[in-house]
Amino acid sequence: MTFGTDSKGVYAIATTPFLEDGSIDFTSIDRLTDFYEETGCTGITILGIMGEAPKLEPEESRAIVKRVVSRARVPVIVGVSAPGFSGMRSLARDSMEMGAAGVMIAPPPSLRTDDQIVNYFAGAVEAVGEDVPWVLQDYPLTLTVVMSPGVIARIMTNHPSCLMLKHEDWPGLEKISKLRAMQKAGDLRPFSILCGNGGLFLDFEPERGADGAMTGYGFPDMLTELVQLFAEGRRDEAHDLFDAHLPLIRYEQQVGVGLAVRKHVLKRRGVIATDVQRKPAQMLTPAAKAEVDYLLSRMAKKDKRAAF
């Protein structure tokens, strides 16, 4: 299964479920994979930032790739960002051999100038191989690397194997508009744009030209419905749905506890067995869990998917 420059919909950013002792919970991985597909996701992205990839041993990463790829019926993209190109190449090539659709590469925080960024991705593509389809992750809030539309255009022009932009700039609506305008003018080739940030700006991103979302909010079924409503031109219904979920989306965007909130919700929904994270981690306090549960109870009045 592959993805392409015309990919649309929702690619779920998968969490990595753990048992109470911190070992990988493969049974929950199976349930999570099925859950993403059942909720209408058109793809799954694993070993990303929210997948706690840096906390995994290399053999664990490969075991997760093998498990998800063997079970999934939608394209699976593997995050392969690493401190060095050798590790990136090894995981990328192994993932493709196991049947992954492609890989996702993020810039290291050390990059500052435009030329540094462009040259880094040239080295990354050389390392993983020009035959490997990949996603460019643009996430300056966490990675501290700022990529202007011009820099993104240079990377896309230099590397036809880059098929998708994971757009997570903030504010970033104007960036989407500028990239799409460059494409309309014939100055930039086509590529898919899927947006992250927990869906926080997904109420306007499709109207600016985004093809959907690549994120991991605890209600991917809401995200898939939202993207479909926009595709059908049902703007007010889309915004009503988004507004019902906005308090929880906003709560999840708190730095440091976002993954804890997401895992708590997935546990409440019966998808994963525990909300355990690998150490070091910031867990939810009893007060925070009560707040999330309160938000869920209020949301359930407008969206029955939250009534559990």
PDB file of C-alpha atoms in Angstrom:
ATOM      1  CA  MET A   1       0.000   0.000   0.000  1.00  0.00           C
ATOM      2  CA  THR A   2       1.278   3.408  -0.972  1.00  0.00           C
ATOM      3  CA  PHE A   3       0.513   7.071  -0.570  1.00  0.00           C
ATOM      4  CA  GLY A   4       1.022   9.873  -3.041  1.00  0.00           C
ATOM      5  CA  THR A   5       0.964  13.558  -3.869  1.00  0.00           C
ATOM      6  CA  ASP A   6      -2.842  13.391  -3.997  1.00  0.00           C
ATOM      7  CA  SER A   7      -3.355  11.647  -0.638  1.00  0.00           C
ATOM      8  CA  LYS A   8      -6.254  12.989   1.388  1.00  0.00           C
ATOM      9  CA  GLY A   9      -8.144  12.262   4.582  1.00  0.00           C
ATOM     10  CA  VAL A  10      -6.698  11.515   7.990  1.00  0.00           C
ATOM     11  CA  TYR A  11      -3.424   9.773   8.757  1.00  0.00           C
ATOM     12  CA  ALA A  12      -3.512   8.939  12.448  1.00  0.00           C
ATOM     13  CA  ILE A  13      -0.361   9.634  14.439  1.00  0.00           C
ATOM     14  CA  ALA A  14      -0.248   6.476  16.515  1.00  0.00           C
ATOM     15  CA  THR A  15       0.700   6.341  20.148  1.00  0.00           C
ATOM     16  CA  THR A  16       2.847   3.444  21.345  1.00  0.00           C
ATOM     17  CA  PRO A  17       0.957   1.451  23.989  1.00  0.00           C
ATOM     18  CA  PHE A  18       2.909   0.107  26.957  1.00  0.00           C
ATOM     19  CA  LEU A  19       2.098  -2.309  29.743  1.00  0.00           C
ATOM     20  CA  GLU A  20       2.415  -1.308  33.392  1.00  0.00           C
ATOM     21  CA  ASP A  21       6.035  -2.483  33.456  1.00  0.00           C
ATOM     22  CA  GLY A  22       6.929  -0.299  30.468  1.00  0.00           C
ATOM     23  CA  SER A  23       7.158  -3.109  27.933  1.00  0.00           C
ATOM     24  CA  ILE A  24       5.392  -2.796  24.582  1.00  0.00           C
ATOM     25  CA  ASP A  25       1.741  -3.819  24.613  1.00  0.00           C
ATOM     26  CA  PHE A  26       1.348  -5.556  21.271  1.00  0.00           C
ATOM     27  CA  THR A  27      -2.262  -6.545  21.950  1.00  0.00           C
ATOM     28  CA  SER A  28      -3.155  -2.871  22.327  1.00  0.00           C
ATOM     29  CA  ILE A  29      -1.157  -2.095  19.174  1.00  0.00           C
ATOM     30  CA  ASP A  30      -3.447  -4.491  17.307  1.00  0.00           C
ATOM     31  CA  ARG A  31      -6.567  -2.867  18.773  1.00  0.00           C
ATOM     32  CA  LEU A  32      -5.224   0.597  18.027  1.00  0.00           C
ATOM     33  CA  THR A  33      -4.458  -0.317  14.407  1.00  0.00           C
ATOM     34  CA  ASP A  34      -7.960  -1.709  13.951  1.00  0.00           C
ATOM     35  CA  PHE A  35      -9.462   1.324  15.700  1.00  0.00           C
ATOM     36  CA  TYR A  36      -7.787   3.779  13.342  1.00  0.00           C
ATOM     37  CA  GLU A  37      -9.084   1.902  10.332  1.00  0.00           C
ATOM     38  CA  GLU A  38     -12.591   1.480  11.762  1.00  0.00           C
ATOM     39  CA  THR A  39     -12.795   5.222  12.408  1.00  0.00           C
ATOM     40  CA  GLY A  40     -12.140   5.978   8.757  1.00  0.00           C
ATOM     41  CA  CYS A  41      -8.452   6.882   8.770  1.00  0.00           C
ATOM     42  CA  THR A  42      -6.864   6.659   5.337  1.00  0.00           C
ATOM     43  CA  GLY A  43      -3.393   5.979   6.768  1.00  0.00           C
ATOM     44  CA  ILE A  44      -1.390   5.474   9.948  1.00  0.00           C
ATOM     45  CA  THR A  45       1.879   7.108  10.948  1.00  0.00           C
ATOM     46  CA  ILE A  46       3.940   5.335  13.596  1.00  0.00           C
ATOM     47  CA  LEU A  47       7.110   6.127  15.563  1.00  0.00           C
ATOM     48  CA  GLY A  48       6.510   9.856  15.516  1.00  0.00           C
ATOM     49  CA  ILE A  49       7.030  12.301  18.371  1.00  0.00           C
ATOM     50  CA  MET A  50       3.776  11.204  20.018  1.00  0.00           C
ATOM     51  CA  GLY A  51       4.813   7.593  19.468  1.00  0.00           C
ATOM     52  CA  GLU A  52       7.686   8.069  21.943  1.00  0.00           C
ATOM     53  CA  ALA A  53      10.117   6.906  19.269  1.00  0.00           C
ATOM     54  CA  PRO A  54      13.263   8.245  21.013  1.00  0.00           C
ATOM     55  CA  LYS A  55      12.463   6.055  24.034  1.00  0.00           C
ATOM     56  CA  LEU A  56      12.474   2.834  22.041  1.00  0.00           C
ATOM     57  CA  GLU A  57      15.316   0.412  21.437  1.00  0.00           C
ATOM     58  CA  PRO A  58      16.083  -0.176  17.736  1.00  0.00           C
ATOM     59  CA  GLU A  59      14.746  -3.726  17.869  1.00  0.00           C
ATOM     60  CA  GLU A  60      11.560  -2.476  19.521  1.00  0.00           C
ATOM     61  CA  SER A  61      11.001   0.040  16.742  1.00  0.00           C
ATOM     62  CA  ARG A  62      11.317  -2.682  14.125  1.00  0.00           C
ATOM     63  CA  ALA A  63       8.986  -4.986  16.055  1.00  0.00           C
ATOM     64  CA  ILE A  64       6.341  -2.244  16.106  1.00  0.00           C
ATOM     65  CA  VAL A  65       6.748  -1.584  12.385  1.00  0.00           C
ATOM     66  CA  LYS A  66       6.388  -5.277  11.610  1.00  0.00           C
ATOM     67  CA  ARG A  67       3.296  -5.620  13.803  1.00  0.00           C
ATOM     68  CA  VAL A  68       1.447  -2.604  12.425  1.00  0.00           C
ATOM     69  CA  VAL A  69       2.355  -3.150   8.768  1.00  0.00           C
ATOM     70  CA  SER A  70       1.342  -6.808   8.909  1.00  0.00           C
ATOM     71  CA  ARG A  71      -2.074  -5.909  10.334  1.00  0.00           C
ATOM     72  CA  ALA A  72      -2.962  -2.630   8.629  1.00  0.00           C
ATOM     73  CA  ARG A  73      -5.039  -2.388   5.489  1.00  0.00           C
ATOM     74  CA  VAL A  74      -4.123   1.251   4.924  1.00  0.00           C
ATOM     75  CA  PRO A  75      -0.739   2.838   4.127  1.00  0.00           C
ATOM     76  CA  VAL A  76       1.673   2.963   7.065  1.00  0.00           C
ATOM     77  CA  ILE A  77       4.280   5.727   7.282  1.00  0.00           C
ATOM     78  CA  VAL A  78       7.206   5.257   9.654  1.00  0.00           C
ATOM     79  CA  GLY A  79       8.959   8.085  11.451  1.00  0.00           C
ATOM     80  CA  VAL A  80      12.684   7.544  10.939  1.00  0.00           C
ATOM     81  CA  SER A  81      14.146  10.792  12.258  1.00  0.00           C
ATOM     82  CA  ALA A  82      17.423  10.066  14.036  1.00  0.00           C
ATOM     83  CA  PRO A  83      20.547  11.893  15.237  1.00  0.00           C
ATOM     84  CA  GLY A  84      22.597  10.314  12.460  1.00  0.00           C
ATOM     85  CA  PHE A  85      21.946   9.291   8.877  1.00  0.00           C
ATOM     86  CA  SER A  86      23.120   5.706   9.380  1.00  0.00           C
ATOM     87  CA  GLY A  87      20.377   4.954  11.891  1.00  0.00           C
ATOM     88  CA  MET A  88      17.849   6.755   9.707  1.00  0.00           C
ATOM     89  CA  ARG A  89      18.848   4.717   6.673  1.00  0.00           C
ATOM     90  CA  SER A  90      18.760   1.426   8.546  1.00  0.00           C
ATOM     91  CA  LEU A  91      15.246   1.931   9.930  1.00  0.00           C
ATOM     92  CA  ALA A  92      13.949   3.352   6.652  1.00  0.00           C
ATOM     93  CA  ARG A  93      15.234   0.482   4.521  1.00  0.00           C
ATOM     94  CA  ASP A  94      14.061  -2.143   7.015  1.00  0.00           C
ATOM     95  CA  SER A  95      10.614  -0.528   7.221  1.00  0.00           C
ATOM     96  CA  MET A  96      10.221  -0.484   3.461  1.00  0.00           C
ATOM     97  CA  GLU A  97      11.237  -4.129   3.247  1.00  0.00           C
ATOM     98  CA  MET A  98       8.539  -4.942   5.805  1.00  0.00           C
ATOM     99  CA  GLY A  99       5.922  -3.231   3.652  1.00  0.00           C
ATOM    100  CA  ALA A 100       5.717   0.354   4.891  1.00  0.00           C
ATOM    101  CA  ALA A 101       4.345   2.886   2.414  1.00  0.00           C
ATOM    102  CA  GLY A 102       7.056   5.411   3.192  1.00  0.00           C
ATOM    103  CA  VAL A 103       8.846   7.310   5.930  1.00  0.00           C
ATOM    104  CA  MET A 104       8.631  10.666   7.684  1.00  0.00           C
ATOM    105  CA  ILE A 105      11.691  12.839   8.294  1.00  0.00           C
ATOM    106  CA  ALA A 106      11.905  15.828  10.628  1.00  0.00           C
ATOM    107  CA  PRO A 107      14.783  18.322  10.818  1.00  0.00           C
ATOM    108  CA  PRO A 108      17.077  18.228  13.867  1.00  0.00           C
ATOM    109  CA  PRO A 109      16.832  21.260  16.193  1.00  0.00           C
ATOM    110  CA  SER A 110      20.399  22.344  15.379  1.00  0.00           C
ATOM    111  CA  LEU A 111      19.467  23.665  11.924  1.00  0.00           C
ATOM    112  CA  ARG A 112      19.113  27.433  11.610  1.00  0.00           C
ATOM    113  CA  THR A 113      19.845  28.812   8.137  1.00  0.00           C
ATOM    114  CA  ASP A 114      17.899  28.046   4.971  1.00  0.00           C
ATOM    115  CA  ASP A 115      20.934  26.421   3.352  1.00  0.00           C
ATOM    116  CA  GLN A 116      21.514  24.228   6.416  1.00  0.00           C
ATOM    117  CA  ILE A 117      17.950  22.979   6.207  1.00  0.00           C
ATOM    118  CA  VAL A 118      18.065  22.327   2.459  1.00  0.00           C
ATOM    119  CA  ASN A 119      21.428  20.575   2.700  1.00  0.00           C
ATOM    120  CA  TYR A 120      20.277  18.443   5.618  1.00  0.00           C
ATOM    121  CA  PHE A 121      17.370  17.009   3.670  1.00  0.00           C
ATOM    122  CA  ALA A 122      19.626  16.395   0.696  1.00  0.00           C
ATOM    123  CA  GLY A 123      21.776  14.263   2.972  1.00  0.00           C
ATOM    124  CA  ALA A 124      18.745  12.521   4.458  1.00  0.00           C
ATOM    125  CA  VAL A 125      17.361  11.585   1.045  1.00  0.00           C
ATOM    126  CA  GLU A 126      20.763  10.326  -0.042  1.00  0.00           C
ATOM    127  CA  ALA A 127      20.891   8.210   3.103  1.00  0.00           C
ATOM    128  CA  VAL A 128      17.455   6.571   2.927  1.00  0.00           C
ATOM    129  CA  GLY A 129      17.499   6.295  -0.853  1.00  0.00           C
ATOM    130  CA  GLU A 130      15.787   8.309  -3.550  1.00  0.00           C
ATOM    131  CA  ASP A 131      13.425   5.379  -4.121  1.00  0.00           C
ATOM    132  CA  VAL A 132      11.847   5.776  -0.673  1.00  0.00           C
ATOM    133  CA  PRO A 133       8.688   7.944  -0.578  1.00  0.00           C
ATOM    134  CA  TRP A 134       8.782  10.346   2.336  1.00  0.00           C
ATOM    135  CA  VAL A 135       6.941  13.000   4.292  1.00  0.00           C
ATOM    136  CA  LEU A 136       8.542  16.312   5.264  1.00  0.00           C
ATOM    137  CA  GLN A 137       7.621  17.238   8.837  1.00  0.00           C
ATOM    138  CA  ASP A 138       7.417  20.975   9.488  1.00  0.00           C
ATOM    139  CA  TYR A 139       6.971  21.404  13.261  1.00  0.00           C
ATOM    140  CA  PRO A 140       8.816  24.539  14.409  1.00  0.00           C
ATOM    141  CA  LEU A 141       7.049  24.783  17.773  1.00  0.00           C
ATOM    142  CA  THR A 142       8.740  21.613  19.012  1.00  0.00           C
ATOM    143  CA  LEU A 143      11.711  21.225  16.682  1.00  0.00           C
ATOM    144  CA  THR A 144      12.617  24.958  16.652  1.00  0.00           C
ATOM    145  CA  VAL A 145      13.453  24.797  12.935  1.00  0.00           C
ATOM    146  CA  VAL A 146      11.617  27.397  10.863  1.00  0.00           C
ATOM    147  CA  MET A 147      11.006  26.483   7.233  1.00  0.00           C
ATOM    148  CA  SER A 148       9.611  29.266   5.061  1.00  0.00           C
ATOM    149  CA  PRO A 149       7.432  28.435   2.039  1.00  0.00           C
ATOM    150  CA  GLY A 150      10.488  29.161  -0.094  1.00  0.00           C
ATOM    151  CA  VAL A 151      12.603  26.602   1.750  1.00  0.00           C
ATOM    152  CA  ILE A 152       9.856  24.002   1.555  1.00  0.00           C
ATOM    153  CA  ALA A 153       9.601  24.714  -2.180  1.00  0.00           C
ATOM    154  CA  ARG A 154      13.359  24.168  -2.602  1.00  0.00           C
ATOM    155  CA  ILE A 155      13.184  20.831  -0.784  1.00  0.00           C
ATOM    156  CA  MET A 156      10.179  19.694  -2.802  1.00  0.00           C
ATOM    157  CA  THR A 157      11.824  20.740  -6.067  1.00  0.00           C
ATOM    158  CA  ASN A 158      15.088  19.016  -5.213  1.00  0.00           C
ATOM    159  CA  HIS A 159      13.488  15.755  -4.094  1.00  0.00           C
ATOM    160  CA  PRO A 160      10.629  14.241  -6.119  1.00  0.00           C
ATOM    161  CA  SER A 161      10.489  11.392  -3.601  1.00  0.00           C
ATOM    162  CA  CYS A 162       8.942  13.795  -1.065  1.00  0.00           C
ATOM    163  CA  LEU A 163       5.224  13.307  -1.613  1.00  0.00           C
ATOM    164  CA  MET A 164       3.686  14.994   1.395  1.00  0.00           C
ATOM    165  CA  LEU A 165       4.132  17.888   3.798  1.00  0.00           C
ATOM    166  CA  LYS A 166       3.125  17.391   7.409  1.00  0.00           C
ATOM    167  CA  HIS A 167       2.246  20.970   8.199  1.00  0.00           C
ATOM    168  CA  GLU A 168       2.445  21.913  11.876  1.00  0.00           C
ATOM    169  CA  ASP A 169       3.505  25.527  11.834  1.00  0.00           C
ATOM    170  CA  TRP A 170       1.664  27.872  14.179  1.00  0.00           C
ATOM    171  CA  PRO A 171       0.404  30.269  12.968  1.00  0.00           C
ATOM    172  CA  GLY A 172       0.456  28.470   9.665  1.00  0.00           C
ATOM    173  CA  LEU A 173      -2.692  29.153   7.692  1.00  0.00           C
ATOM    174  CA  GLU A 174      -0.930  31.702   5.510  1.00  0.00           C
ATOM    175  CA  LYS A 175       1.852  29.208   4.787  1.00  0.00           C
ATOM    176  CA  ILE A 176      -0.691  26.767   3.361  1.00  0.00           C
ATOM    177  CA  SER A 177      -2.175  29.510   1.201  1.00  0.00           C
ATOM    178  CA  LYS A 178       1.242  30.588  -0.086  1.00  0.00           C
ATOM    179  CA  LEU A 179       2.263  27.038  -0.995  1.00  0.00           C
ATOM    180  CA  ARG A 180      -0.998  26.395  -2.827  1.00  0.00           C
ATOM    181  CA  ALA A 181      -0.669  29.734  -4.646  1.00  0.00           C
ATOM    182  CA  MET A 182       2.820  28.758  -5.799  1.00  0.00           C
ATOM    183  CA  GLN A 183       1.423  25.484  -7.120  1.00  0.00           C
ATOM    184  CA  LYS A 184      -1.462  27.236  -8.879  1.00  0.00           C
ATOM    185  CA  ALA A 185       1.018  29.585 -10.557  1.00  0.00           C
ATOM    186  CA  GLY A 186       3.055  26.617 -11.791  1.00  0.00           C
ATOM    187  CA  ASP A 187       6.071  27.483  -9.654  1.00  0.00           C
ATOM    188  CA  LEU A 188       5.824  24.406  -7.437  1.00  0.00           C
ATOM    189  CA  ARG A 189       4.958  20.796  -8.155  1.00  0.00           C
ATOM    190  CA  PRO A 190       1.962  19.086  -6.517  1.00  0.00           C
ATOM    191  CA  PHE A 191       2.217  17.409  -3.115  1.00  0.00           C
ATOM    192  CA  SER A 192      -0.204  16.453  -0.371  1.00  0.00           C
ATOM    193  CA  ILE A 193      -0.557  18.662   2.706  1.00  0.00           C
ATOM    194  CA  LEU A 194      -1.796  17.049   5.906  1.00  0.00           C
ATOM    195  CA  CYS A 195      -1.900  19.102   9.097  1.00  0.00           C
ATOM    196  CA  GLY A 196      -0.985  18.294  12.686  1.00  0.00           C
ATOM    197  CA  ASN A 197      -1.081  20.176  16.002  1.00  0.00           C
ATOM    198  CA  GLY A 198      -3.762  17.860  17.337  1.00  0.00           C
ATOM    199  CA  GLY A 199      -6.251  19.277  14.847  1.00  0.00           C
ATOM    200  CA  LEU A 200      -6.240  22.643  16.628  1.00  0.00           C
ATOM    201  CA  PHE A 201      -6.630  24.599  13.381  1.00  0.00           C
ATOM    202  CA  LEU A 202      -8.462  21.987  11.334  1.00  0.00           C
ATOM    203  CA  ASP A 203     -11.514  24.253  11.274  1.00  0.00           C
ATOM    204  CA  PHE A 204      -9.842  26.413   8.624  1.00  0.00           C
ATOM    205  CA  GLU A 205      -6.912  24.410   7.225  1.00  0.00           C
ATOM    206  CA  PRO A 206      -9.011  22.535   4.622  1.00  0.00           C
ATOM    207  CA  GLU A 207     -10.375  25.847   3.371  1.00  0.00           C
ATOM    208  CA  ARG A 208      -6.807  27.067   2.898  1.00  0.00           C
ATOM    209  CA  GLY A 209      -5.954  24.038   0.777  1.00  0.00           C
ATOM    210  CA  ALA A 210      -4.962  21.293   3.194  1.00  0.00           C
ATOM    211  CA  ASP A 211      -5.887  17.773   2.115  1.00  0.00           C
ATOM    212  CA  GLY A 212      -6.650  16.597   5.635  1.00  0.00           C
ATOM    213  CA  ALA A 213      -4.893  15.860   8.889  1.00  0.00           C
ATOM    214  CA  MET A 214      -1.976  13.845  10.159  1.00  0.00           C
ATOM    215  CA  THR A 215      -2.388  13.963  13.898  1.00  0.00           C
ATOM    216  CA  GLY A 216      -3.347  11.859  16.875  1.00  0.00           C
ATOM    217  CA  TYR A 217      -6.327  13.412  18.645  1.00  0.00           C
ATOM    218  CA  GLY A 218      -8.211  10.853  20.744  1.00  0.00           C
ATOM    219  CA  PHE A 219     -11.226  11.046  18.409  1.00  0.00           C
ATOM    220  CA  PRO A 220      -9.899  10.254  14.941  1.00  0.00           C
ATOM    221  CA  ASP A 221     -13.472   9.443  13.962  1.00  0.00           C
ATOM    222  CA  MET A 222     -14.319  13.106  14.529  1.00  0.00           C
ATOM    223  CA  LEU A 223     -11.355  14.171  12.395  1.00  0.00           C
ATOM    224  CA  THR A 224     -12.384  11.925   9.504  1.00  0.00           C
ATOM    225  CA  GLU A 225     -15.952  13.200   9.694  1.00  0.00           C
ATOM    226  CA  LEU A 226     -14.742  16.802   9.833  1.00  0.00           C
ATOM    227  CA  VAL A 227     -12.537  16.422   6.761  1.00  0.00           C
ATOM    228  CA  GLN A 228     -15.417  14.786   4.888  1.00  0.00           C
ATOM    229  CA  LEU A 229     -17.826  17.584   5.817  1.00  0.00           C
ATOM    230  CA  PHE A 230     -15.405  20.153   4.424  1.00  0.00           C
ATOM    231  CA  ALA A 231     -14.957  18.074   1.269  1.00  0.00           C
ATOM    232  CA  GLU A 232     -18.728  18.101   0.811  1.00  0.00           C
ATOM    233  CA  GLY A 233     -18.908  21.860   1.303  1.00  0.00           C
ATOM    234  CA  ARG A 234     -20.920  21.582   4.530  1.00  0.00           C
ATOM    235  CA  ARG A 235     -19.046  24.375   6.258  1.00  0.00           C
ATOM    236  CA  ASP A 236     -21.398  25.202   9.125  1.00  0.00           C
ATOM    237  CA  GLU A 237     -21.829  21.527  10.076  1.00  0.00           C
ATOM    238  CA  ALA A 238     -18.057  21.100  10.033  1.00  0.00           C
ATOM    239  CA  HIS A 239     -17.539  24.081  12.323  1.00  0.00           C
ATOM    240  CA  ASP A 240     -20.307  22.918  14.679  1.00  0.00           C
ATOM    241  CA  LEU A 241     -18.596  19.563  15.013  1.00  0.00           C
ATOM    242  CA  PHE A 242     -15.201  21.156  15.529  1.00  0.00           C
ATOM    243  CA  ASP A 243     -16.554  23.565  18.129  1.00  0.00           C
ATOM    244  CA  ALA A 244     -17.952  20.678  20.175  1.00  0.00           C
ATOM    245  CA  HIS A 245     -14.482  19.140  20.424  1.00  0.00           C
ATOM    246  CA  LEU A 246     -12.445  22.321  20.737  1.00  0.00           C
ATOM    247  CA  PRO A 247     -12.233  22.395  24.573  1.00  0.00           C
ATOM    248  CA  LEU A 248     -10.643  18.929  24.635  1.00  0.00           C
ATOM    249  CA  ILE A 249      -8.420  19.662  21.627  1.00  0.00           C
ATOM    250  CA  ARG A 250      -7.193  22.806  23.373  1.00  0.00           C
ATOM    251  CA  TYR A 251      -6.613  20.979  26.660  1.00  0.00           C
ATOM    252  CA  GLU A 252      -4.552  18.349  24.854  1.00  0.00           C
ATOM    253  CA  GLN A 253      -2.317  21.031  23.366  1.00  0.00           C
ATOM    254  CA  GLN A 254      -0.728  21.862  26.715  1.00  0.00           C
ATOM    255  CA  VAL A 255       3.002  21.379  26.388  1.00  0.00           C
ATOM    256  CA  GLY A 256       4.232  18.322  28.239  1.00  0.00           C
ATOM    257  CA  VAL A 257       0.917  16.630  28.988  1.00  0.00           C
ATOM    258  CA  GLY A 258      -0.568  16.274  25.498  1.00  0.00           C
ATOM    259  CA  LEU A 259       0.390  12.628  25.134  1.00  0.00           C
ATOM    260  CA  ALA A 260      -0.855  11.860  28.645  1.00  0.00           C
ATOM    261  CA  VAL A 261      -4.252  13.329  27.760  1.00  0.00           C
ATOM    262  CA  ARG A 262      -4.381  11.424  24.497  1.00  0.00           C
ATOM    263  CA  LYS A 263      -3.506   8.109  26.116  1.00  0.00           C
ATOM    264  CA  HIS A 264      -6.027   8.710  28.892  1.00  0.00           C
ATOM    265  CA  VAL A 265      -8.779   9.249  26.337  1.00  0.00           C
ATOM    266  CA  LEU A 266      -7.771   6.191  24.295  1.00  0.00           C
ATOM    267  CA  LYS A 267      -7.803   4.137  27.488  1.00  0.00           C
ATOM    268  CA  ARG A 268     -11.238   5.480  28.400  1.00  0.00           C
ATOM    269  CA  ARG A 269     -12.426   4.503  24.927  1.00  0.00           C
ATOM    270  CA  GLY A 270     -11.192   0.953  25.500  1.00  0.00           C
ATOM    271  CA  VAL A 271      -8.605   1.052  22.736  1.00  0.00           C
ATOM    272  CA  ILE A 272      -5.425   0.694  24.816  1.00  0.00           C
ATOM    273  CA  ALA A 273      -5.064  -1.099  28.119  1.00  0.00           C
ATOM    274  CA  THR A 274      -3.033   1.515  30.005  1.00  0.00           C
ATOM    275  CA  ASP A 275      -2.018   5.150  29.738  1.00  0.00           C
ATOM    276  CA  VAL A 276       1.587   4.323  30.638  1.00  0.00           C
ATOM    277  CA  GLN A 277       4.414   6.289  29.023  1.00  0.00           C
ATOM    278  CA  ARG A 278       8.084   5.415  28.940  1.00  0.00           C
ATOM    279  CA  LYS A 279      10.149   7.401  31.427  1.00  0.00           C
ATOM    280  CA  PRO A 280      10.887  10.245  31.559  1.00  0.00           C
ATOM    281  CA  ALA A 281       7.282  11.279  31.197  1.00  0.00           C
ATOM    282  CA  GLN A 282       4.786  13.705  32.615  1.00  0.00           C
ATOM    283  CA  MET A 283       1.642  11.881  33.705  1.00  0.00           C
ATOM    284  CA  LEU A 284      -1.737  13.396  34.468  1.00  0.00           C
ATOM    285  CA  THR A 285      -2.459  14.196  38.087  1.00  0.00           C
ATOM    286  CA  PRO A 286      -5.802  13.069  39.561  1.00  0.00           C
ATOM    287  CA  ALA A 287      -7.021  16.662  39.196  1.00  0.00           C
ATOM    288  CA  ALA A 288      -6.057  16.748  35.512  1.00  0.00           C
ATOM    289  CA  LYS A 289      -7.763  13.415  34.824  1.00  0.00           C
ATOM    290  CA  ALA A 290     -10.906  14.748  36.464  1.00  0.00           C
ATOM    291  CA  GLU A 291     -10.772  17.804  34.221  1.00  0.00           C
ATOM    292  CA  VAL A 292     -10.416  15.693  31.088  1.00  0.00           C
ATOM    293  CA  ASP A 293     -13.290  13.469  32.191  1.00  0.00           C
ATOM    294  CA  TYR A 294     -15.415  16.553  32.809  1.00  0.00           C
ATOM    295  CA  LEU A 295     -14.660  17.833  29.310  1.00  0.00           C
ATOM    296  CA  LEU A 296     -15.633  14.443  27.899  1.00  0.00           C
ATOM    297  CA  SER A 297     -18.937  14.485  29.778  1.00  0.00           C
ATOM    298  CA  ARG A 298     -19.765  17.921  28.413  1.00  0.00           C
ATOM    299  CA  MET A 299     -18.726  16.939  24.910  1.00  0.00           C
ATOM    300  CA  ALA A 300     -20.968  13.872  25.084  1.00  0.00           C
ATOM    301  CA  LYS A 301     -24.006  16.165  25.137  1.00  0.00           C
ATOM    302  CA  LYS A 302     -23.189  17.143  21.543  1.00  0.00           C
ATOM    303  CA  ASP A 303     -21.248  14.110  20.301  1.00  0.00           C
ATOM    304  CA  LYS A 304     -22.308  10.684  21.555  1.00  0.00           C
ATOM    305  CA  ARG A 305     -18.876   9.257  20.741  1.00  0.00           C
ATOM    306  CA  ALA A 306     -17.693  10.845  23.977  1.00  0.00           C
ATOM    307  CA  ALA A 307     -20.354   9.043  26.027  1.00  0.00           C
ATOM    308  CA  PHE A 308     -18.386   6.177  27.525  1.00  0.00           C
TER     309      PHE A 308
END
